[in-house]
């Protein structure tokens, strides 16, 4: 069994938290008011936690590629993240929240898939 998959619930919670924070900083009200979220204040603690979480999450995704159990999910997680980043960089403010939501939902689906595969592998 791949011991890295035991961290999946942690990254599932991080993904949900990230969607909530994204909605807070880039929600419909902000889009209607045409406020750039990069100009909004963010506490240093939240910024550091978010950046550290993202770096840890990306490293975990890469490490998933090293073991057969979770390799497919790791690849999809990395691909969705890269494609989402490219689309967000090329789109306007109005589409960023939509892209983030789709990106997050696909990643959450992959995390659930990883938990399911791990559960099946453990119960054999």
mmCIF file of N, CA, C and O in Angstrom, residues 10 12 16 18 36 39 44 58 61 88 91 110-111:
data_model
loop_
_atom_site.group_PDB
_atom_site.id
_atom_site.type_symbol
_atom_site.label_atom_id
_atom_site.label_comp_id
_atom_site.label_asym_id
_atom_site.label_seq_id
_atom_site.Cartn_x
_atom_site.Cartn_y
_atom_site.Cartn_z
ATOM 1 N N UNK A 10 -6.514 14.842 4.677
ATOM 2 C CA UNK A 10 -5.959 16.165 4.968
ATOM 3 C C UNK A 10 -6.075 17.078 3.745
ATOM 4 O O UNK A 10 -6.502 18.230 3.844
ATOM 5 N N UNK A 12 -8.113 16.639 1.234
ATOM 6 C CA UNK A 12 -9.537 16.828 0.961
ATOM 7 C C UNK A 12 -10.048 18.037 1.748
ATOM 8 O O UNK A 12 -10.729 18.903 1.196
ATOM 9 N N UNK A 16 -11.411 21.719 0.264
ATOM 10 C CA UNK A 16 -12.671 22.371 0.634
ATOM 11 C C UNK A 16 -12.422 23.763 1.209
ATOM 12 O O UNK A 16 -13.126 24.715 0.868
ATOM 13 N N UNK A 18 -9.914 25.653 0.594
ATOM 14 C CA UNK A 18 -9.453 26.500 -0.507
ATOM 15 C C UNK A 18 -10.636 27.024 -1.322
ATOM 16 O O UNK A 18 -10.644 28.186 -1.747
ATOM 17 N N UNK A 36 -10.421 43.756 -7.564
ATOM 18 C CA UNK A 36 -9.330 42.811 -7.809
ATOM 19 C C UNK A 36 -8.970 42.135 -6.481
ATOM 20 O O UNK A 36 -8.591 42.818 -5.524
ATOM 21 N N UNK A 39 -5.800 42.922 -4.418
ATOM 22 C CA UNK A 39 -5.703 44.163 -3.675
ATOM 23 C C UNK A 39 -6.404 44.086 -2.316
ATOM 24 O O UNK A 39 -6.329 45.024 -1.530
ATOM 25 N N UNK A 44 -1.464 37.632 7.322
ATOM 26 C CA UNK A 44 -0.218 36.925 7.009
ATOM 27 C C UNK A 44 -0.318 35.447 7.355
ATOM 28 O O UNK A 44 0.252 34.605 6.662
ATOM 29 N N UNK A 58 1.205 20.204 -3.836
ATOM 30 C CA UNK A 58 1.849 19.919 -5.116
ATOM 31 C C UNK A 58 2.938 18.864 -4.971
ATOM 32 O O UNK A 58 3.060 17.976 -5.810
ATOM 33 N N UNK A 61 1.244 15.545 -4.700
ATOM 34 C CA UNK A 61 0.763 15.086 -6.007
ATOM 35 C C UNK A 61 1.895 14.448 -6.807
ATOM 36 O O UNK A 61 1.711 13.402 -7.431
ATOM 37 N N UNK A 88 -6.870 30.095 -15.911
ATOM 38 C CA UNK A 88 -7.070 31.263 -15.041
ATOM 39 C C UNK A 88 -6.157 32.416 -15.441
ATOM 40 O O UNK A 88 -6.546 33.583 -15.379
ATOM 41 N N UNK A 91 -7.719 34.023 -18.557
ATOM 42 C CA UNK A 91 -9.102 34.494 -18.522
ATOM 43 C C UNK A 91 -9.226 35.773 -17.698
ATOM 44 O O UNK A 91 -8.316 36.161 -16.971
ATOM 45 N N UNK A 110 -11.120 13.294 -7.604
ATOM 46 C CA UNK A 110 -9.927 12.440 -7.641
ATOM 47 C C UNK A 110 -9.503 12.009 -6.245
ATOM 48 O O UNK A 110 -9.060 10.876 -6.041
ATOM 49 N N UNK A 111 -9.647 12.884 -5.268
ATOM 50 C CA UNK A 111 -9.309 12.522 -3.896
ATOM 51 C C UNK A 111 -10.262 11.454 -3.361
ATOM 52 O O UNK A 111 -9.841 10.515 -2.684
#
